[in-house]
Amino acid sequence: MKPCAFEMHRPRELAEALGLLERFGEEARLIAGGQSLVPMMNLRIAEPAVLVDLNAVDGLAGVRRDGDVIRIGAMTRQQSLLDDELIRRHVPLLAEAAQHVGHFATRSRGTIGGSLANADPSSELALATTILGAQFTLRSVARTRVVTAEEFFLDALRTALDPTEILTEVSVATAPDGARVAFHEHARRHGDFAIASAAAMLGPKDGALLIGVGAVGPVPVVCRRIQSAFGKRNFLEELNDLIAAEIAGIEALSDVHTSADYRRKLGAVCLADCVRELLA
Amino acid sequence: MEKQPPLLRVEDRRFLTGQGRFVDDVHLDRMVHAAFVRSPHAHAEIASIDAQGAEQAGALAVLTAGDLPFIEGSLFIPRWHPSVRKVLPKFLATDRVRHVGEPVAVVIAADRYLAEDCAALVNIDYRPMDAVATCEAALAPDAPRIHDAWPGNVAASFVNSAGNADAAMAAAPRRLSRTFHYGRQTGLPLETRGCVADYDSGRNALTLWTSTQVHYAVRQNLSMLLGIPEYDVRVVSEDVGGGFGSKSRVYLEEILIAHASRMLRRPVKWIEDRVESLQATTHSRAFDTTIEIGYDDRGMIAALKERIVVDVGAYVFTSGIVTAEVAASHAMGPYKIPNMTIDVVCVGTNKSPLATYRGSGQPEATFPLECMLDLIAKDLGLPAAEVRHRNLVAPADLPHPVNTSYAGPCSIESGDFPAMLRQATAASGYHERVEQDKAGRRIAWGLALGMESTGFLNYESARVQVDNRGNVLVHSGLTSHGQGQATTLSRVCAKALGIDEGRVSIRLGDTELLPFGRGTFASRGAVVGANAVHGAAIRLRERALACAGQLLQSDPATLTINDGRIERSNGEATSLSLADIARALQPYGQLYGKAAPLDESHIFDTQNKLTFALSVHVAKVALSWRTGEYQVVDYLVVHDTGVMLDETIVEGQIVGAVADGVGGTMLSELIYDEQAQLLIGSLADYLVASAGEAPRVRLDHVRTLPTTNPLGVRGVGEGGIIAVAPAIINALGRAIFPDHLGAEQGLFHLPLKPERVLTVLEQS
């Protein structure tokens, strides 16, 4: 369980990092917290010839408020999402989601950008950012572009990132004061990859409901049927049918431990639990 | 207030401050590194092996079967059940591989990175063959044959019987039959296997540091296969990061690494990685049991019939079919069952070989029996505990014979099982009502009894010496892989001698310490190892008092040792200490030449008598009706350890074993696909209980004294795991089918995933 030989670069400036990607193209992999990449390299499932380490790059980590938007640097550690006062206050769903990400040790090293760029179907941060309509800044030497989370996640482990691009920042609109959030997840053990998860945010008074389901399919799914039916008459009576319709639209994943059918069932349970918690 | 046991064991400071000495901590001058090339195929012919690429890339050596002078030799087999059709794996595969992970070549290089690079360059031309992935497939008439010596892919089969089960079953007013599946699991030590071999060509001597439970067996095999006298082979296993039965045998890799060191005349290190460990360290469990019980309207059991099919994998390894033997020998648990037939078939498949894992056949036997007892209780409308009481071996029945194939005729000679069961139900709060918690989960209790046969394998040796400052050095033939042997043995020695524990140093896990010994496995440390230390210390005390008698001109019978000082029996102090006596026995001392120095060895021999230890497990489980997920929310174990040598150690063993058992019940499985490919390759796939799943375990002890050993102890390493699965599954059975027989059959499958439970719920 030792990785193949590789060349390691540790740039201090973003421009330098982008330049290295431009130079090495698909031979290069970015390393942030390394919590997914390093095990893959040790198993020789990933054999990058060049590693570009983002840990020393100036200005990629940290959380700041910019008007109605919270800007989160891609190298911000996952544990910071739990600890940071701005996140807890203004993006409470992300803080809630982060509680389900791995363990203290892995969260202390793992980053938000690394997790999003890895695009594991079970990623709690992918689910939360998708529901919140977060915007991701992708930079390369040639250009800077902004995509929404929904546009970013293409498939399991596949994103809109070009080999020459770096996800540098995640920006999320501040939640209205008094917004309530819920996050429900089922995994074999605490901290394991989710079998199914759901996240939701309810605006204060007559506010809108944002809700989605993760881990069931290859990418997080915003449950628009539930969102638009929310607040209408008979919502609660129809909820189970709405959930069933949402789940039926997902091509569920299966693996050695869990069938697609069971993922769907748990996805439905998670969605129902989120709604019930917010309406309680 | 309850007295709290001490927080730290003798060895904890060293471990917690990173000063343990595990194999990977051994760094020698000129040391090189090994990586194994292992079969990616479940079953294939090897057409050719080309090592040229690896050699060009910098490999110092690439060893294949043809390079091994001992390839036709065989590991030493201590004992095999007579029915075993003997097929051991070759040291490296010759013309055929029979399971994923079977070693084909060893690559040695300057560092482990390069060794792995080179291993990837060894070009092996495999011709894949049809693989056998399940026992069912293996027993099919047209199944591919794994070995010529295994007609019908049967590696061994035997029947254990008592009385006349057929007649008694036919005559029984009531009968119940169910099937039970115990998945393939493994001991999963945190420290994988590994060794460092250092061959000294000048002396034709070998030192092997290895992560093992059986250093003497490793020495014996190295000596035999490499042709080096045993006295010139030193095997060291100083600190071992867990064994759980998966390191209680010599492995091929130890021989190969030693051979490589001799060939290259350099120290060679090999540390098994996790992927290898899951493939190449022996697996365990893998039982399918069909059980039928005949009983009367009062719940008295008249007959027990079982057919056990064991998936032994591609070879019968050096431990033979011991788990099958143990399961068949203890199928009746702690109950009086007059008639039984246990029909065992060990079936070959293209999977890793099977051997022991904590409990070694006892969890496999206990799971079906204890779940059936709950069904019998439901069938008769009786409390689950009552059915057990009616069949339990009671003090009046003792001694109660237990015939084992692996240790000969034994007997349960002491114990009060009914008292333990009463104490367990009372202390736990066990009842048979089904309740609901605030989250809407169903809450129910389950119980199960587990018999542990402890102190297996005849003898252990120990030596106790006193230096001229009164410090005491103990050598033991045991190893320590988490048991805290130093804590227990220093306490035993100190108590026997009459000195402070802080005066005692314990050394073990090194064949150079004592001429022979066994090691640590089968819950034998306390029963066999501690009694050896105790015996040596008692003899040393007698010798010291005899010397004191001479020096004080007193009758030794009127003297005693207290805190290292000689006292008179009436408590009066004398001028002598143990240190004074040690000095008097040295050259120029007063007693020199008149008596031997304070140095005693003792071999404690059990004469193969097993020491039985019952434990009663009571589990409270919360079950979600919507998801099938369940959680163990309370757990109590009542245990009889006889004399408790060290409370912290005993409790640690039981609590740790319960956590192990919870993982085995809920999570752990080595999953193969239909081509016998192992789908589990990391700890993200092979799940064990972590802090979140392990319940807080309450312990309660009943103390009866066994007559099998002077200290009056029973082993404690496995009792904590044996009855975990049936306790939890009986609780689930109660939660789902509170007062009638239902579709419990769906729950009799380990590990029991929530998904499977949900299927049962949907059917109920």
XYZ file of N, CA, C and O in Angstrom, chain A residues 1-6 41-44 47 103 185-193 195 255-263 265-266 268-273 276, chain B residues 112-114 116-118 120 273-275 626-629 666-669 671 679-690 692-693 751-755 758 762:
320
model
N 0.836 -1.197 0.000
C 0.000 0.000 0.000
C 0.866 1.240 0.000
O 0.783 2.050 0.902
N 1.743 1.292 -0.979
C 2.563 2.501 -1.139
C 2.267 3.068 -2.512
O 2.120 2.314 -3.474
N 2.192 4.382 -2.614
C 1.873 4.970 -3.914
C 3.030 4.819 -4.892
O 4.168 4.577 -4.495
N 2.709 4.962 -6.173
C 3.748 5.051 -7.202
C 4.535 6.337 -6.979
O 4.062 7.260 -6.322
N 5.697 6.399 -7.582
C 6.488 7.628 -7.505
C 5.717 8.767 -8.183
O 5.017 8.541 -9.176
N 5.811 9.944 -7.625
C 5.159 11.103 -8.246
C 5.982 12.344 -7.942
O 6.810 12.347 -7.030
N -4.309 6.682 -3.842
C -2.927 6.555 -4.331
C -2.232 5.365 -3.668
O -1.482 4.632 -4.314
N -2.478 5.172 -2.384
C -1.850 4.050 -1.692
C -2.327 2.718 -2.250
O -1.569 1.756 -2.320
N -3.574 2.682 -2.658
C -4.107 1.466 -3.280
C -3.737 1.383 -4.759
O -4.068 0.411 -5.422
N -3.073 2.412 -5.241
C -2.663 2.527 -6.655
C -3.875 2.508 -7.592
O -3.764 2.080 -8.739
N -2.919 7.008 -9.837
C -1.468 7.020 -10.015
C -1.030 8.311 -10.711
O -0.480 8.270 -11.815
N -15.222 11.992 10.344
C -14.929 12.062 11.771
C -14.091 13.307 12.028
O -13.560 13.900 11.094
N -29.632 11.604 7.878
C -28.755 10.700 7.129
C -28.780 9.311 7.740
O -28.900 9.164 8.952
N -28.651 8.313 6.881
C -28.488 6.938 7.356
C -27.225 6.364 6.754
O -26.984 6.462 5.557
N -26.403 5.783 7.629
C -25.165 5.129 7.195
C -25.044 3.872 8.030
O -25.729 3.724 9.039
N -24.155 2.948 7.599
C -23.997 1.726 8.395
C -23.487 2.080 9.784
O -23.942 1.545 10.772
N -22.529 2.978 9.854
C -22.019 3.423 11.150
C -21.916 4.933 11.125
O -21.823 5.541 10.054
N -21.864 5.535 12.298
C -21.690 6.980 12.344
C -20.398 7.343 11.629
O -19.346 6.781 11.897
N -20.481 8.303 10.717
C -19.280 8.759 10.016
C -18.990 8.003 8.729
O -18.133 8.404 7.964
N -19.699 6.902 8.488
C -19.505 6.173 7.227
C -20.164 6.932 6.076
O -20.994 7.806 6.286
N -19.812 6.526 4.863
C -20.477 7.093 3.684
C -21.973 6.852 3.797
O -22.415 5.755 4.147
N -25.788 6.056 3.159
C -26.608 5.234 2.264
C -27.660 6.141 1.627
O -27.979 6.027 0.447
N -24.317 -1.025 -4.039
C -22.930 -1.431 -3.844
C -22.931 -2.730 -3.060
O -23.986 -3.321 -2.820
N -21.746 -3.122 -2.648
C -21.576 -4.421 -2.018
C -22.386 -4.528 -0.718
O -22.802 -5.606 -0.316
N -22.653 -3.391 -0.088
C -23.381 -3.433 1.182
C -24.863 -3.137 1.057
O -25.635 -3.502 1.930
N -25.257 -2.397 0.027
C -26.607 -1.848 0.011
C -27.218 -1.956 -1.376
O -26.588 -1.583 -2.365
N -28.471 -2.399 -1.430
C -29.156 -2.478 -2.721
C -29.724 -1.110 -3.086
O -29.914 -0.246 -2.225
N -30.028 -0.943 -4.361
C -30.637 0.296 -4.834
C -32.000 0.494 -4.179
O -32.379 1.613 -3.806
N -32.707 -0.598 -4.017
C -34.041 -0.533 -3.434
C -34.000 0.008 -2.003
O -34.810 0.852 -1.614
N -33.042 -0.487 -1.241
C -32.942 -0.033 0.150
C -32.523 1.436 0.217
O -32.996 2.189 1.047
N -31.643 1.849 -0.709
C -31.268 3.267 -0.761
C -32.501 4.133 -1.005
O -32.674 5.184 -0.383
N -35.605 3.445 -0.326
C -36.461 3.451 0.875
C -35.917 4.409 1.925
O -36.666 5.161 2.541
N -34.601 4.347 2.127
C -34.022 5.232 3.145
C -34.053 6.682 2.691
O -34.224 7.596 3.510
N -36.416 8.052 1.013
C -37.776 8.499 1.313
C -37.931 8.792 2.805
O -38.547 9.796 3.194
N -37.357 7.932 3.620
C -37.430 8.148 5.077
C -36.737 9.461 5.445
O -37.256 10.257 6.239
N -35.584 9.713 4.854
C -34.830 10.934 5.161
C -35.638 12.177 4.752
O -35.691 13.162 5.505
N -36.235 12.140 3.575
C -37.027 13.291 3.114
C -38.207 13.538 4.051
O -38.468 14.671 4.473
N -38.910 12.462 4.388
C -40.066 12.610 5.269
C -39.633 13.166 6.626
O -40.297 14.043 7.196
N -38.510 12.682 7.125
C -38.039 13.140 8.433
C -37.661 14.619 8.399
O -37.878 15.350 9.367
N -40.984 16.601 8.350
C -41.658 16.525 9.647
C -40.927 17.352 10.690
O -41.546 18.031 11.490
N 10.104 -0.355 0.461
C 8.806 -0.966 0.197
C 8.157 -0.380 -1.065
O 7.456 -1.081 -1.790
N 8.405 0.894 -1.302
C 7.827 1.526 -2.499
C 8.325 0.814 -3.743
O 7.548 0.422 -4.616
N 9.651 0.667 -3.802
C 10.246 0.022 -4.968
C 9.808 -1.435 -5.051
O 9.555 -1.964 -6.139
N 7.013 -2.665 -4.207
C 5.663 -2.717 -4.789
C 5.695 -2.389 -6.286
O 4.965 -2.989 -7.070
N 6.555 -1.433 -6.672
C 6.709 -1.143 -8.104
C 7.144 -2.409 -8.840
O 6.612 -2.754 -9.896
N 8.136 -3.087 -8.274
C 8.687 -4.285 -8.932
C 7.664 -5.417 -8.927
O 7.572 -6.171 -9.908
N 4.597 -5.215 -9.231
C 3.638 -4.979 -10.317
C 4.232 -5.375 -11.671
O 3.496 -5.559 -12.636
N 0.044 -5.347 4.207
C -0.854 -4.200 4.160
C -2.299 -4.674 4.326
O -2.576 -5.870 4.410
N -3.219 -3.728 4.423
C -4.589 -4.099 4.783
C -5.263 -4.930 3.693
O -6.024 -5.844 3.990
N -4.964 -4.592 2.439
C -5.559 -5.370 1.346
C -5.109 -6.821 1.449
O -5.904 -7.755 1.381
N -39.293 1.555 10.414
C -39.276 2.140 9.070
C -38.046 1.749 8.272
O -38.081 1.727 7.039
N -36.936 1.499 8.961
C -35.677 1.280 8.244
C -35.044 -0.084 8.516
O -34.108 -0.479 7.819
N -35.528 -0.771 9.532
C -34.878 -2.024 9.908
C -33.590 -1.810 10.685
O -32.925 -2.764 11.092
N -33.216 -0.569 10.907
C -32.001 -0.305 11.681
C -32.253 -0.630 13.148
O -33.348 -0.405 13.649
N -23.698 -7.261 13.508
C -24.367 -6.233 12.720
C -23.650 -5.896 11.409
O -24.295 -5.468 10.453
N -22.313 -6.045 11.382
C -21.562 -5.349 10.334
C -20.586 -6.177 9.501
O -20.463 -5.949 8.291
N -19.850 -7.064 10.128
C -18.624 -7.580 9.494
C -18.889 -8.717 8.521
O -19.510 -9.716 8.895
N -18.383 -8.589 7.316
C -18.492 -9.704 6.380
C -17.468 -9.582 5.256
O -17.301 -8.520 4.663
N -17.117 -10.338 1.796
C -18.079 -10.657 0.740
C -17.343 -11.048 -0.540
O -16.428 -10.342 -0.984
N -14.652 -8.955 -2.599
C -15.079 -7.584 -2.890
C -14.707 -6.612 -1.780
O -14.996 -5.424 -1.862
N -14.087 -7.142 -0.739
C -13.772 -6.325 0.431
C -12.274 -6.052 0.423
O -11.475 -6.990 0.440
N -11.888 -4.785 0.393
C -10.464 -4.497 0.279
C -9.945 -3.456 1.239
O -8.777 -3.069 1.180
N -10.801 -2.964 2.109
C -10.310 -1.954 3.037
C -11.251 -1.887 4.231
O -12.299 -2.539 4.252
N -10.882 -1.073 5.176
C -11.731 -0.930 6.364
C -12.934 -0.028 6.090
O -13.770 0.167 6.966
N -13.019 0.507 4.873
C -14.264 1.175 4.499
C -15.308 0.144 4.089
O -16.498 0.444 4.067
N -14.833 -1.076 3.752
C -15.748 -2.153 3.339
C -15.935 -3.192 4.436
O -17.002 -3.750 4.586
N -14.837 -3.518 5.123
C -14.947 -4.495 6.203
C -15.255 -3.713 7.472
O -14.393 -3.046 8.040
N -16.493 -3.778 7.873
C -16.947 -2.893 8.946
C -16.891 -3.613 10.282
O -17.306 -4.762 10.402
N -16.377 -2.932 11.272
C -16.417 -3.446 12.644
C -17.069 -2.391 13.515
O -17.187 -1.230 13.126
N -17.492 -2.788 14.686
C -18.161 -1.837 15.573
C -17.174 -0.759 15.996
O -16.027 -1.039 16.319
N -17.615 0.474 15.956
C -16.810 1.567 16.489
C -17.528 2.079 17.735
O -18.537 1.513 18.157
N -19.504 4.305 18.288
C -20.913 4.614 18.120
C -21.828 3.399 18.180
O -22.989 3.515 18.565
N -21.323 2.240 17.801
C -22.163 1.043 17.759
C -22.032 0.203 19.028
O -22.932 -0.552 19.369
N -23.615 -11.271 9.008
C -24.133 -10.165 9.802
C -25.570 -9.830 9.395
O -25.926 -9.995 8.222
N -26.333 -9.369 10.345
C -27.736 -9.069 10.098
C -27.854 -7.589 9.739
O -27.827 -6.713 10.601
N -27.961 -7.342 8.434
C -28.044 -5.961 7.956
C -29.444 -5.414 8.165
O -30.424 -6.153 8.038
N -29.555 -4.118 8.391
C -30.870 -3.493 8.515
C -31.772 -3.799 7.315
O -32.973 -3.998 7.471
N -31.155 -3.856 6.152
C -31.934 -4.132 4.946
C -32.663 -5.469 5.055
O -33.824 -5.601 4.656
N -35.484 -5.197 7.545
C -36.634 -4.507 6.957
C -37.481 -5.475 6.125
O -38.712 -5.411 6.134
N -41.337 -6.134 6.674
C -42.341 -5.955 5.620
C -43.196 -7.204 5.456
O -44.347 -7.116 5.019
